[in-house]
Structure formats: structure tokens, C-alpha cells
DNA sequence: CTGTTAGCGCTTTCAC
DNA sequence: GTGAAAGCGCTAACAG
């Protein structure tokens, strides 16, 4: 009736005794440090295996007694999503300091590869680990690889540089996110046929490009009744997004769906609600799917102007980045399942 | 450019010196233990505040040196969702034992209040904390309250007993989950009008009842074109679910949506795919929304027979339950944001 | 009421 | 190659 999943009470000392060696030797074997005869290594390893011995992390942490410093390299400028990540890091401060960890924010122009690369290079010696919202560019890749070579742990956050040797990526699969957006737009449009608009910050941004790719893929293969218009670029700015979208809506009366890939949400909403006014009486508004749950998208979802937001949980990303950097620094295993960032579909009734 | 969120390097000793007292006194104040003159308390607290002092958790854990035992009281019988929670607890075993924590599974008939209550009563002295998939019933409530009175930390898991004095509930808001399901069915049905079926395990289960409530609420207020048929009960069994649903589908040709509140998914799928066959050529199948991502629902989503699954992440629930029990046992703060279980909408393209 | 002290289990010199 | 021993920062007896 009761099945135990865990037991341990042994200590290094017990293992040492069983293996007929001293504490120090067990410690060396445990951490693959050199200076132990192969035969001794084997004896110790056997004792460890035999007892399924797990060293007590608290004791190790205390004995090591080292404070760790991490840096978060994030975009300067007022991006609500990034601000949420910062805010969640702030909420962790008690957690961090009771573990002698420190996290520092480094703001930089992440859209300029040379600036970003330079920022990264400058951090090498000061930090045990770095989380960076990275632009996928050769210069940035080189900077990341240099950090890694210098022994710094590096995780990419939100936006990845897959070709680099970063230790981990904390963020969503953007192609799948785009596919999800596409499936939602298609399904929510229902039987109607017509055109679908896409507005992105820039197609040069890897995450935007991937989302668009996934979106178009699904549209083409599963919703033949819907035709996708050429992608608009709003540079993630409200004014420009509103302008280009309004023009498009004016030109095509039969737009039934809209995918906003990046920010500039207020502008998109403005253009859309203007159209909604003039459409009053029509059977249904344009289906509008975008990204991220912010104060604004929350309001739009509640109003019904926006139908769904594809979201990556910023609190989870902040905590996962810290935990992964810490695990990397300590040489502990990473709980992949726990650290994986999911693609959340947020609609009015499951707003977090 | 770089803004620090955290700093600390002080120890109890530093605080003791600043306050002009001994280590032990600071420790007493820190843990609100009695036996310190109010004036001294104030002085110490001031020193703590002034330095924003955070005791080193690793040191505390080591010094306390106590192993903690937790029990998970879960339904006997083969419920895939519960098995997933167990599996994720299993994956944590290294994490657990390196912290000198143990988790034991206690299987019981959680649907029989007296059996469940008796199981709980029997555990009082052996565990520091208990997570229980609870039935909301006066006997169970009393058993939980007794545990709490005895100093055991109690969290309800998946299914809550809000009237009890349990310390925490790990699970979703089931009314909101039902609303989410309703909105999805309504939106995915689109312009068509017709009937919507609901099949539940039992309306006597609190979580099922709440989901139904939320679902009907949304249907009534937002989808006047859809009428909800009386709730079917399938007792979470495949055979019975298939039977009652098949009969219903036979009687009403104009069913356009289906909400499966609990398990019995295979039966539901059977009934539905049979109907789909005979409907071949019709414009669209019945919209089918259910709960939880299991091997089966995953397959159904990929096939397209199922449109969406409302899900609560079992891995997250398992880890959150352990973390919360641990925080409660140690008297540490709970990171509410981290432990909150979200209502996930899972469709084909964002399958985890 | 308050202080002293002996560990908790591991890491890390420093000797041998 | 290996071992002995001094802490890491806190907790918990036990004295006073």
C-alpha cells in the first residue's frame, strides 16, 4: 500500500569507510578530480553505486561557500515582455540572496549585433553565468562561444542562437508557436473564406521569421479557403503598425484573420477596432491572434477584440534561466521537463 | 547599465555583533522563538532589517539535519493522469534524496469518503507533510483538519476541499477550466447552430461539477445558437461512456459539440468516430474538447478527432506539491506565482 | 532571558 | 596518491 520512492541517510564518511579510503578521496572521485589511482576510483565508485549514494547538496553548497554572480543581458528600451522577466527576477531576490546568488541586469541594444557582441565580450570575467536575449548573427555567435571557452555558463533566453555553443536555450519553439497561431486563426475563422494578414516587427528577427514560417505552413496545408497576404512590417512600433495595417484593411474588405507576430499591439488594436466600427452589423469581426500576455493584451482579450494570445510564461522563463545557470555552474543535472518552456494558448477564460 | 538585484555576504554572526548579542539570540529572534526581551528583539530585528539580512538556507538545512518524510495519497486503480504524477515524482528521486527528503505513495479509494478519511487518520504521526487527492466530504474534511491540528502540513492535489484547513491547494480552478472548454467548443463550432453534449464521470465529484458549471455558464451567456443537452454520466469508464454517448448521438442528429469532463476518453472517442464514419461527407465533425494530455488524447489530437485538451501539467503539479510541502515544513515563504497551476489549452500544434 | 559550544556533511588546503 | 583537519553558517543543547 505504501511504496517508498526514496531513501538515503548515508554520508561521504560511510562511503569512505566502505571503500577503505578517506573522505578526501571519495570527494575526488565524486567530482572526477585527478590524482586517484584507477583501481581506487573503481572501488569508490562501486561503493557509491551500491548505496545509490547522493551527496547532501546543502552541505556541499555550504562547504563550497562561493557566491555566484549571474548577468541577464536584455534589450534596452521599453518592451513589456522583457520588463515582466525583470520583474519576476526581482521577485526572486529573497530566494537568490538566501542562496548567496546575485543577478545583475545588463541593458544593451540587442538588435545591433556588434553592440551586443561587445557587451557580451566585456562580461567574461565578472560572471559565472550569463543569460542573453540573443540576436542570431555570426558576431554574436562568436562572442557567445568565447564566453563558453572562458568557462562562463551561457543560456540564450527567448531568442536563440542555435549555431553557438551556448549551454541551453530557455524559450519556446517559435515554429510551433507560429503553427499554433495559424491553427487558431484557421479554426476560429470557421467556415468563412477570405484573406489573412500577418504583421511582424521585422522578418529579419529569427523568432519572427520562424513564427511566420510556421503560420504560413499551417495555413497552406490546412486552410485552403484562406489566402495569406504578404507580411507587413511594423518594426514593433505602435504608430507604424497601425498605419500599415489600416491601409491594408482598407484595401482588402475580405480580411477575416490577423496574426500579430511581435509587439506594436496597441497600433494593431487601433486599426482593427476602427474597422470593427465600420463593419458593425456584419456577422463577425476579424479573428485576431497575437503573442504574450501583457496588461494590454489582457484587456483586449477581455474586451473580445483579441481572440487568443500565444504566450511564453515570463516568470517561468526567468526562474528557469536562473535555475539552469545555477545547475550548470554547480555541475548538477538539469531537470529538462521542469525547465522546458511551453507554448501557452491564452484566451479570455484561462487568463493567468 | 548594470543594475544589481541582490547582494549579501553577511552572516548571523555579523548581525549578532551589530546588535550586541549572541548568535543564539539572533537565531531566536529570526524564528520568533520565545524567551527574548522585547527590547532585545527590537534591536536584533533592526539589525536584520538594516542589512536586509537573509540567512543562508544551505547552512540552516544542514544544521537542522532532519530528514523530511512526505506522503502522497492518491487513487488506487489505473488512472493515467495520476500515473503521470507518480512518474514525475519518480523522476525527482535524485533531487529528493540529495536533500534528504522522502516521498511515499499511499494508494487508497479516494472516492469512498470513509476509506479516504481512515487512510488519512492513519498517517498523522509518520509524515511531516501529506499531499492528498481529496474528495470534498465532511468526513474527509475532518480528517484533514485533524492532521493539520497535529502539526502535519497538508496540501490538496488536483481536487480540493476548500472548507478544510489544508495549507494549500495544488491544482486548477475547475470553474475557469469549464469556462475555457465552453468557449473553445463555442468558438470552434463557429456559425453552425445545434446541440452540445456533456459527458462526465459523475456530477457528484466536485471538480466535475465545477467544470460543468463553468461550461454551461459560458454556453448560456455567449452561444445562444447552441443548446446544451442534459449531462451524461459515464463513471469515467470507457464502456459505459461509449454506450451512453452512442445512444445520445443516435437520438440527436444535430449535435455539433461535445465536452468530455473526465476520463473514459477511449469510449467517447469510439462513439464519436463511429458517428464520423456515418457522417462522411458532411461539412464538419463534432467539435470535441476534453481534459488532460495522455498517450490517448495526444493521439486523438494528432488524428484530428479531438480538437483541444484542457490540461493541468502533471509534472508541475508533482513538483509544486513537493516544493510547497517542503516550504511549509521549513517555514519558508511559498512562491505563489511559481506554484500556481495554469489551465493549459493544448491543441495539435502545441502538444508538449 | 542570554551566551557557549558542539556538531550537520561536505570541500579544501596542506602534509605525508 | 592519499589522508588529516579546519572550516562553511546555522541550529540546538546546555549552562549560566
XYZ file of C-alpha atoms (C1' of nucleotides) in Angstrom:
736
model
C 0.000 0.000 0.000
C 2.819 2.406 0.713
C 5.686 2.427 -1.687
C 8.795 4.431 -0.963
C 10.402 6.319 -3.783
C 13.488 7.404 -1.907
C 15.803 6.617 0.943
C 19.204 7.828 1.984
C 20.912 8.669 5.164
C 24.454 7.798 4.233
C 27.236 10.305 4.168
C 30.568 10.606 2.450
C 32.104 9.116 5.549
C 30.112 5.920 5.190
C 31.229 5.532 1.610
C 34.809 6.242 2.610
C 34.685 3.546 5.239
C 33.115 1.017 2.885
C 35.724 1.710 0.241
C 38.527 1.750 2.732
C 39.689 5.243 1.829
C 39.486 8.712 3.269
C 36.870 11.404 2.852
C 39.100 13.395 0.551
C 39.499 10.525 -1.858
C 35.798 9.917 -2.120
C 35.325 13.586 -2.791
C 37.897 13.457 -5.563
C 36.217 10.513 -7.200
C 32.807 12.073 -6.801
C 33.937 15.096 -8.788
C 36.159 13.315 -11.258
C 39.191 15.096 -9.972
C 42.592 13.713 -10.936
C 45.143 12.177 -8.651
C 43.474 8.906 -7.719
C 44.691 5.504 -8.801
C 42.272 3.915 -11.300
C 41.837 0.955 -9.041
C 40.893 3.149 -6.112
C 38.478 5.041 -8.321
C 36.752 1.796 -9.137
C 36.434 0.747 -5.525
C 34.966 4.068 -4.553
C 32.583 4.173 -7.484
C 31.359 0.739 -6.584
C 30.608 1.790 -3.062
C 28.750 4.821 -4.356
C 26.696 2.766 -6.795
C 25.989 0.051 -4.335
C 24.423 2.502 -1.925
C 22.877 4.755 -4.539
C 24.635 7.442 -2.610
C 23.594 11.035 -3.182
C 25.723 13.725 -1.575
C 23.810 16.211 0.509
C 23.523 19.348 -1.626
C 23.138 21.670 1.311
C 26.394 20.517 2.833
C 28.184 20.852 -0.470
C 26.844 24.312 -1.023
C 27.849 25.409 2.411
C 31.329 23.980 2.200
C 31.948 25.448 -1.225
C 30.836 28.721 0.247
C 31.146 30.563 -3.008
C 28.799 33.302 -4.083
C 27.745 33.076 -7.722
C 27.147 36.028 -9.975
C 24.888 35.877 -12.971
C 24.138 38.522 -15.578
C 20.998 38.939 -17.665
C 21.712 40.734 -20.923
C 18.431 42.170 -22.132
C 17.162 44.756 -24.595
C 17.248 48.350 -23.528
C 14.045 50.175 -24.311
C 10.548 49.588 -23.023
C 9.473 46.125 -24.053
C 6.691 44.989 -21.745
C 7.566 41.343 -22.077
C 11.173 41.928 -21.102
C 10.035 44.099 -18.237
C 7.964 41.221 -16.967
C 11.000 38.978 -16.953
C 12.891 41.613 -14.993
C 10.042 41.964 -12.563
C 9.975 38.236 -11.903
C 13.701 38.218 -11.331
C 13.104 40.969 -8.808
C 10.540 38.810 -7.025
C 13.167 36.128 -6.642
C 15.525 38.371 -4.757
C 14.981 36.799 -1.356
C 15.333 33.352 -2.873
C 18.531 34.423 -4.564
C 20.190 36.080 -1.656
C 19.399 33.280 0.749
C 21.486 31.147 -1.592
C 24.235 33.714 -1.995
C 23.409 34.257 -5.640
C 23.329 37.581 -7.374
C 21.689 38.539 -10.618
C 22.514 41.717 -12.464
C 20.700 43.242 -15.386
C 22.728 44.483 -18.317
C 20.752 46.538 -20.779
C 22.039 46.737 -24.308
C 20.942 47.143 -27.878
C 20.305 43.519 -28.664
C 19.277 44.383 -32.183
C 22.712 45.643 -33.164
C 24.967 42.617 -33.444
C 28.207 44.461 -32.879
C 26.918 46.292 -29.832
C 25.525 43.082 -28.388
C 28.717 41.167 -29.106
C 30.793 43.882 -27.475
C 28.567 43.881 -24.396
C 28.979 40.154 -24.067
C 32.741 40.201 -24.507
C 33.042 42.700 -21.695
C 31.379 40.406 -19.198
C 33.563 37.369 -19.450
C 35.464 37.552 -16.205
C 32.884 39.014 -13.912
C 30.184 36.393 -14.055
C 29.758 32.707 -13.502
C 26.834 32.628 -15.852
C 25.082 34.786 -18.412
C 21.556 34.715 -19.790
C 21.209 36.638 -23.014
C 18.359 37.612 -25.290
C 20.400 36.970 -28.358
C 20.297 38.032 -31.949
C 21.280 35.241 -34.294
C 24.302 36.729 -36.046
C 27.867 35.496 -36.629
C 29.379 38.197 -34.426
C 27.071 37.303 -31.572
C 27.717 33.645 -32.053
C 31.453 34.262 -31.785
C 31.007 36.293 -28.614
C 28.949 33.540 -27.038
C 31.479 30.893 -27.998
C 34.255 32.990 -26.471
C 32.356 33.203 -23.214
C 31.827 29.473 -23.201
C 35.511 28.884 -23.891
C 36.361 31.110 -20.963
C 34.330 28.821 -18.726
C 31.299 31.051 -18.346
C 27.952 29.290 -18.499
C 25.687 30.749 -21.150
C 21.992 30.330 -21.766
C 20.072 32.065 -24.520
C 16.759 33.491 -23.438
C 13.603 33.916 -25.539
C 15.633 34.171 -28.729
C 18.189 31.515 -29.544
C 21.484 31.227 -31.398
C 21.373 27.544 -32.219
C 24.680 27.580 -34.072
C 26.553 28.805 -30.999
C 27.843 26.576 -28.243
C 25.506 28.067 -25.627
C 24.746 25.509 -22.955
C 20.998 25.836 -23.039
C 18.112 27.680 -24.642
C 15.278 28.931 -22.460
C 12.346 29.744 -24.669
C 9.724 28.323 -26.943
C 9.898 26.612 -30.309
C 8.847 29.536 -32.453
C 7.911 27.488 -35.487
C 5.485 25.508 -33.389
C 4.208 28.761 -31.911
C 3.505 30.066 -35.397
C 1.769 26.829 -36.293
C -0.361 27.116 -33.202
C -1.306 30.653 -34.124
C -2.168 29.518 -37.628
C -4.334 26.672 -36.435
C -6.164 29.015 -34.089
C -6.834 31.638 -36.714
C -7.975 28.999 -39.166
C -10.242 27.215 -36.729
C -11.725 30.364 -35.251
C -12.476 31.842 -38.655
C -14.612 28.783 -39.223
C -16.388 28.270 -42.494
C -15.796 31.723 -43.874
C -13.223 32.126 -46.588
C -11.168 35.232 -47.202
C -7.787 36.726 -46.586
C -5.454 36.566 -43.626
C -2.983 39.302 -42.737
C 0.330 38.954 -40.929
C 2.095 41.811 -39.252
C 5.555 41.340 -37.776
C 8.260 43.514 -36.253
C 10.798 42.503 -38.816
C 11.298 39.401 -40.870
C 14.976 39.698 -40.088
C 14.428 38.621 -36.488
C 14.829 34.926 -36.170
C 11.903 34.385 -33.852
C 9.568 36.425 -36.018
C 10.705 34.658 -39.156
C 10.160 31.280 -37.567
C 6.705 32.145 -36.326
C 5.709 33.377 -39.770
C 7.083 30.219 -41.306
C 5.030 28.002 -39.033
C 1.922 30.097 -39.504
C 2.065 30.034 -43.288
C 2.832 26.343 -43.276
C -0.383 25.531 -41.431
C -2.437 27.958 -43.461
C -1.288 26.476 -46.729
C -1.761 22.879 -45.763
C -4.957 23.039 -43.769
C -6.985 26.056 -44.634
C -7.235 26.240 -48.399
C -10.139 28.638 -48.083
C -7.882 31.268 -46.571
C -5.231 33.123 -48.511
C -2.338 34.748 -46.717
C -1.421 38.297 -47.681
C 2.219 39.434 -47.872
C 3.747 40.076 -44.460
C 3.586 43.641 -43.157
C 6.446 45.030 -41.105
C 5.597 47.307 -38.226
C 9.005 47.351 -36.516
C 7.215 46.525 -33.295
C 6.104 50.155 -33.126
C 2.506 51.142 -32.474
C 2.280 54.053 -34.869
C 3.783 52.305 -37.821
C 1.867 49.098 -37.179
C -1.413 50.980 -37.077
C -0.628 52.823 -40.269
C 0.384 49.872 -42.430
C -2.397 47.700 -41.111
C -5.081 50.332 -41.587
C -4.029 50.728 -45.173
C -4.186 47.006 -45.736
C -7.593 46.671 -44.145
C -8.795 49.490 -46.364
C -7.601 47.764 -49.492
C -8.975 44.317 -48.678
C -12.515 44.192 -47.464
C -12.450 40.421 -47.099
C -9.791 40.069 -44.407
C -11.094 37.560 -41.879
C -7.987 36.848 -39.828
C -4.933 38.626 -38.466
C -1.742 37.359 -36.884
C 0.379 39.848 -34.999
C 3.774 38.218 -34.683
C 5.503 40.707 -32.405
C 4.747 43.860 -30.477
C 3.101 47.091 -31.660
C -0.087 45.637 -30.290
C -1.735 48.925 -29.453
C -1.384 50.083 -33.037
C -2.796 46.844 -34.348
C -5.714 47.096 -31.967
C -6.428 50.641 -33.051
C -6.545 49.772 -36.707
C -8.677 46.780 -36.003
C -11.242 48.432 -33.807
C -11.684 51.193 -36.334
C -12.517 48.597 -38.908
C -14.835 46.877 -36.474
C -16.794 50.114 -36.101
C -17.349 50.478 -39.785
C -18.226 46.822 -40.051
C -20.863 46.974 -37.353
C -23.657 44.639 -38.192
C -21.506 42.182 -40.091
C -21.615 38.653 -38.849
C -18.234 38.642 -37.190
C -15.114 40.621 -36.712
C -11.662 39.747 -37.855
C -10.113 36.913 -35.843
C -7.078 38.367 -34.099
C -4.299 36.265 -32.627
C -1.085 37.692 -31.181
C 1.664 36.978 -28.690
C 2.242 37.373 -24.973
C 0.027 38.298 -22.068
C 0.632 41.897 -21.108
C -1.618 44.474 -19.494
C -2.723 45.433 -22.980
C -3.351 42.031 -24.491
C -5.158 41.054 -21.308
C -7.524 43.956 -21.808
C -8.028 43.162 -25.462
C -8.813 39.545 -24.678
C -11.366 40.558 -22.084
C -12.943 43.023 -24.492
C -13.140 40.363 -27.140
C -11.184 42.327 -29.716
C -8.373 39.828 -29.456
C -9.207 36.138 -29.628
C -6.109 34.420 -28.348
C -2.586 35.149 -27.238
C 0.242 32.716 -27.752
C 2.362 33.101 -24.691
C 5.546 32.003 -23.058
C 5.370 32.345 -19.308
C 7.858 35.094 -18.412
C 8.002 34.112 -14.752
C 8.833 30.578 -15.729
C 11.488 31.791 -18.139
C 13.107 33.977 -15.506
C 13.206 31.208 -12.917
C 14.252 28.557 -15.391
C 17.145 30.700 -16.599
C 18.417 31.168 -13.058
C 17.971 27.520 -12.130
C 19.685 26.304 -15.274
C 22.628 28.668 -14.839
C 22.947 27.528 -11.260
C 22.791 23.857 -12.154
C 25.374 24.404 -14.880
C 27.665 26.282 -12.522
C 27.408 23.594 -9.885
C 27.657 20.745 -12.320
C 24.282 19.417 -11.248
C 21.814 17.783 -13.624
C 19.153 19.926 -15.281
C 15.535 18.839 -14.937
C 14.650 19.202 -18.597
C 10.983 18.615 -18.072
C 10.837 21.333 -15.463
C 12.816 23.870 -17.449
C 11.067 23.381 -20.758
C 9.056 26.423 -21.771
C 5.653 25.621 -23.119
C 3.624 27.333 -25.779
C 0.620 28.608 -23.878
C -2.633 29.399 -25.580
C -4.331 32.088 -23.568
C -7.930 33.022 -24.185
C -10.272 35.077 -22.118
C -11.266 32.343 -19.729
C -7.850 30.962 -18.921
C -6.074 34.246 -18.462
C -3.418 33.695 -15.805
C 23.840 49.936 -17.386
C 24.233 47.176 -14.868
C 21.787 47.118 -12.040
C 22.209 44.693 -9.208
C 19.173 42.962 -7.857
C 20.838 41.296 -4.925
C 23.729 41.418 -2.532
C 24.531 39.724 0.721
C 27.532 38.251 2.342
C 26.629 38.803 5.949
C 26.147 36.026 8.407
C 24.309 35.568 11.641
C 27.498 36.468 13.410
C 27.623 39.887 11.806
C 24.082 40.596 12.866
C 24.854 39.372 16.357
C 27.801 41.711 16.632
C 25.849 44.673 15.294
C 23.037 44.066 17.733
C 25.395 43.372 20.589
C 24.000 39.925 21.332
C 24.989 36.321 20.765
C 24.348 34.036 17.851
C 21.712 32.134 19.725
C 19.682 35.229 20.410
C 19.649 36.263 16.794
C 18.556 32.771 15.925
C 15.705 33.006 18.416
C 14.526 36.293 17.017
C 14.847 35.059 13.470
C 12.483 32.209 14.225
C 10.164 34.029 16.556
C 11.088 31.764 19.389
C 10.148 32.873 22.887
C 12.486 33.864 25.634
C 13.882 37.137 24.408
C 13.216 40.522 25.983
C 11.056 42.691 23.685
C 13.681 45.344 23.657
C 16.350 42.902 22.538
C 14.022 41.593 19.878
C 13.689 45.073 18.515
C 17.411 45.674 18.416
C 18.037 42.438 16.606
C 15.215 42.985 14.164
C 16.572 46.387 13.362
C 19.972 44.977 12.582
C 18.357 42.368 10.350
C 16.276 44.940 8.521
C 19.100 47.378 8.174
C 21.206 44.822 6.391
C 18.385 43.120 4.551
C 19.885 40.001 6.041
C 18.879 36.653 4.605
C 20.076 33.562 6.431
C 21.887 31.056 4.272
C 19.394 28.291 3.574
C 22.028 25.665 2.930
C 23.575 26.209 6.321
C 20.209 26.100 8.024
C 19.249 22.917 6.261
C 22.491 21.281 7.178
C 22.363 22.300 10.792
C 18.774 21.200 11.203
C 19.878 17.933 9.744
C 16.422 16.475 9.765
C 15.135 14.218 7.036
C 11.590 15.021 5.991
C 9.017 12.459 5.016
C 6.105 13.251 2.768
C 3.214 11.061 1.695
C 1.146 11.312 -1.477
C -2.319 9.858 -1.007
C -3.644 9.027 -4.441
C -6.394 6.952 -6.014
C -5.767 3.277 -6.393
C -6.719 1.977 -9.794
C -5.324 2.812 -13.194
C -5.891 6.487 -13.815
C -3.416 7.664 -16.442
C -3.308 11.190 -15.104
C -2.471 10.026 -11.598
C 0.120 7.670 -13.007
C 1.773 10.607 -14.702
C 2.017 12.437 -11.396
C 3.598 9.356 -9.850
C 6.030 9.065 -12.726
C 7.140 12.651 -12.315
C 7.641 12.124 -8.601
C 9.817 9.183 -9.547
C 11.908 11.401 -11.800
C 12.572 13.659 -8.860
C 14.125 10.925 -6.794
C 17.714 12.116 -7.127
C 16.628 15.640 -6.349
C 14.755 14.397 -3.323
C 17.406 12.205 -1.867
C 20.144 14.766 -2.285
C 18.051 16.891 0.048
C 17.263 14.104 2.455
C 13.603 14.115 1.542
C 11.474 11.077 1.030
C 8.177 10.734 -0.734
C 5.940 7.730 -0.305
C 2.889 6.824 -2.308
C -0.218 5.719 -0.453
C -2.889 4.248 -2.677
C -6.436 4.353 -1.425
C -10.000 4.533 -2.574
C -10.311 8.281 -2.755
C -13.905 8.003 -3.899
C -15.078 6.460 -0.657
C -15.029 9.188 1.966
C -14.768 6.901 4.960
C -11.948 4.871 3.459
C -10.091 8.011 2.478
C -10.623 9.586 5.881
C -9.387 6.454 7.601
C -6.286 6.344 5.413
C -5.521 9.915 6.291
C -6.030 9.464 10.008
C -3.570 6.615 9.994
C -0.768 8.767 8.641
C -0.709 11.512 11.214
C 2.481 10.720 13.081
C 4.621 9.298 10.350
C 4.857 12.223 7.979
C 5.882 15.837 8.018
C 3.618 16.569 5.108
C 0.838 14.987 3.102
C -0.443 15.665 -0.398
C -3.879 14.225 -0.985
C -6.206 13.905 -3.941
C -9.199 14.665 -1.836
C -12.891 14.093 -2.073
C -14.882 17.003 -0.755
C -16.844 15.400 2.052
C -17.348 16.228 5.735
C -15.517 13.111 6.896
C -12.547 13.899 4.735
C -12.584 17.492 5.837
C -12.461 16.388 9.457
C -9.575 14.033 8.769
C -7.623 16.813 7.083
C -8.292 19.214 9.916
C -7.096 16.619 12.412
C -3.848 16.242 10.506
C -3.382 19.976 10.459
C -4.061 20.184 14.173
C -1.443 17.523 14.746
C 1.085 19.738 13.016
C 1.253 17.877 9.742
C 1.391 20.053 6.635
C -1.378 19.228 4.205
C -1.866 20.167 0.579
C -4.772 19.053 -1.542
C -3.825 17.940 -5.007
C -5.915 18.177 -8.185
C -9.133 18.049 -6.206
C -9.649 20.472 -3.346
C -11.509 20.564 -0.035
C -11.865 24.310 0.320
C -13.770 24.078 3.584
C -10.918 22.263 5.285
C -7.942 23.948 6.857
C -5.480 22.452 4.353
C -2.494 24.725 3.930
C -2.546 24.879 0.178
C -4.315 23.628 -2.933
C -2.251 22.476 -5.898
C -4.498 22.336 -8.903
C -6.528 24.356 -11.314
C -9.627 26.456 -10.921
C -12.120 23.997 -12.323
C -14.847 26.509 -12.982
C -12.474 28.501 -15.150
C -11.407 25.270 -16.823
C -15.039 24.522 -17.679
C -15.484 28.041 -18.990
C -12.413 27.630 -21.140
C -13.766 24.384 -22.529
C -17.073 26.066 -23.239
C -15.500 28.981 -25.026
C -13.446 26.603 -27.144
C -16.379 24.442 -28.132
C -18.432 27.509 -28.918
C -15.776 29.234 -30.941
C -14.684 26.124 -32.822
C -18.237 25.198 -33.746
C -18.384 28.555 -35.468
C -21.523 29.708 -37.173
C -23.346 26.416 -37.021
C -26.118 26.040 -34.534
C -27.152 22.808 -32.890
C -26.795 20.825 -29.714
C -23.882 20.310 -27.379
C -23.372 17.195 -25.279
C -21.592 16.892 -21.941
C -20.305 13.645 -20.549
C -18.838 13.474 -17.056
C -17.634 10.802 -14.670
C -20.081 11.793 -12.009
C -21.738 15.047 -11.129
C -21.039 14.209 -7.511
C -17.340 14.872 -7.925
C -16.566 18.424 -7.053
C -14.144 19.007 -9.906
C -16.519 17.575 -12.466
C -19.424 19.569 -11.117
C -17.410 22.765 -11.231
C -16.258 22.197 -14.767
C -19.801 21.560 -15.891
C -20.948 24.682 -14.140
C -18.369 26.823 -15.907
C -19.073 25.219 -19.234
C -22.811 25.756 -19.093
C -22.337 29.294 -17.862
C -20.375 30.249 -20.952
C -22.665 28.389 -23.287
C -25.725 30.116 -21.957
C -24.297 33.585 -21.988
C -22.297 33.572 -25.170
C -23.512 30.976 -27.570
C -27.261 31.292 -27.849
C -27.197 29.274 -31.028
C -26.084 26.203 -29.123
C -28.274 24.296 -26.715
C -26.764 22.100 -24.045
C -28.187 18.612 -23.591
C -28.567 17.055 -20.127
C -25.288 15.802 -18.679
C -24.451 12.150 -19.289
C -22.628 10.150 -16.642
C -20.045 7.637 -17.787
C -18.399 6.945 -14.407
C -15.061 7.588 -16.085
C -15.345 4.145 -17.653
C -14.776 3.541 -21.351
C -17.514 1.024 -21.939
C -20.237 2.927 -20.225
C -19.163 6.238 -21.724
C -19.267 4.796 -25.198
C -22.668 3.302 -24.659
C -24.465 6.338 -23.284
C -22.825 8.660 -25.757
C -23.586 6.470 -28.760
C -27.219 6.399 -27.767
C -27.326 10.150 -27.442
C -25.630 10.697 -30.794
C -28.150 8.385 -32.356
C -31.076 10.311 -30.942
C -29.822 13.779 -31.856
C -28.517 14.190 -35.366
C -27.691 17.827 -34.819
C -25.032 17.507 -32.140
C -22.178 19.821 -33.109
C -20.107 19.865 -29.936
C -19.026 17.564 -27.136
C -17.339 18.199 -23.804
C -15.813 15.239 -22.016
C -15.357 16.374 -18.439
C -13.444 13.418 -17.042
C -11.905 10.165 -18.193
C -13.451 7.365 -20.236
C -11.869 9.027 -23.216
C -11.435 5.884 -25.279
C -15.128 5.162 -25.072
C -16.007 8.689 -26.056
C -13.633 8.510 -28.990
C -15.157 5.245 -30.152
C -18.669 6.584 -30.141
C -17.563 9.714 -31.888
C -15.544 8.111 -34.631
C -18.413 5.782 -35.409
C -20.620 8.764 -35.924
C -17.935 10.435 -38.005
C -17.956 7.478 -40.347
C -21.642 7.644 -40.974
C -21.418 11.395 -41.360
C -18.739 11.220 -44.009
C -19.278 13.953 -46.499
C -20.865 16.327 -44.046
C -19.160 19.642 -43.696
C -17.593 19.000 -40.342
C -17.385 16.632 -37.478
C -18.460 17.206 -33.934
C -16.139 19.555 -32.057
C -14.630 17.530 -29.231
C -12.945 19.050 -26.209
C -11.735 17.053 -23.225
C -9.228 17.099 -20.406
C -5.596 16.165 -19.872
C -2.796 15.167 -22.189
C -2.302 11.423 -22.057
C -0.999 8.975 -24.632
C -4.552 8.608 -25.829
C -5.616 12.229 -26.020
C -2.311 13.005 -27.691
C -3.126 10.520 -30.394
C -6.658 11.816 -30.803
C -5.410 15.383 -31.122
C -2.916 14.374 -33.795
C -5.611 12.465 -35.668
C -7.892 15.445 -35.509
C -10.724 13.595 -33.819
C -10.187 15.667 -30.700
C -9.879 19.419 -31.072
C -8.436 20.548 -27.781
C -7.491 19.240 -24.378
C -7.735 21.339 -21.264
C -4.783 20.303 -19.226
C -3.081 20.770 -15.925
C 0.596 19.963 -16.153
C 1.112 16.832 -14.036
C 4.870 17.325 -13.765
C 4.332 20.815 -12.483
C 1.740 19.585 -10.015
C 4.051 16.900 -8.676
C 6.961 19.281 -8.205
C 4.815 22.063 -6.855
C 3.300 19.757 -4.259
C 6.723 18.696 -3.037
C 8.109 22.224 -3.016
C 5.113 23.594 -1.178
C 5.180 20.845 1.436
C 8.876 21.485 1.916
C 8.444 25.229 2.222
C 5.626 24.707 4.715
C 7.682 22.272 6.750
C 10.639 24.630 6.856
C 8.574 27.706 7.435
C 9.847 29.302 4.256
C 7.756 31.510 2.007
C 5.901 29.953 -0.909
C 6.456 31.441 -4.359
C 2.799 31.657 -5.297
C 3.462 32.621 -8.867
C 5.711 29.623 -9.328
C 3.383 27.142 -7.706
C 0.195 28.260 -9.383
C -1.146 25.633 -11.755
C -2.316 27.045 -15.021
C -5.140 25.954 -17.240
C -3.376 24.851 -20.383
C -5.117 24.704 -23.710
C -3.434 22.010 -25.741
C -4.115 21.620 -29.416
C -2.277 19.633 -32.019
C 0.444 22.156 -32.657
C 1.379 22.976 -29.097
C 1.389 19.460 -27.735
C 4.049 19.323 -25.060
C 16.482 35.797 29.470
C 21.058 35.135 27.200
C 25.534 33.056 25.844
C 28.711 28.983 24.765
C 29.622 25.204 22.187
C 29.414 21.048 19.577
C 28.190 19.490 15.506
C 25.433 18.947 10.475
C 28.178 16.736 5.718
C 30.910 18.365 2.548
C 35.209 20.976 0.372
C 39.726 22.392 0.547
C 44.167 23.294 1.855
C 48.276 21.243 3.434
C 51.041 17.335 4.889
C 52.749 12.989 4.238
C 48.242 9.196 -4.458
C 46.228 9.696 -0.179
C 44.820 11.378 4.410
C 44.007 14.743 8.382
C 41.901 18.625 9.780
C 39.985 23.221 9.592
C 36.138 25.443 8.456
C 31.407 26.973 5.682
C 26.868 29.437 8.539
C 23.482 27.838 11.015
C 20.799 25.070 14.924
C 20.095 23.025 19.302
C 21.556 21.544 23.645
C 23.075 23.016 27.702
C 24.863 26.376 31.014
C 24.503 30.220 33.359
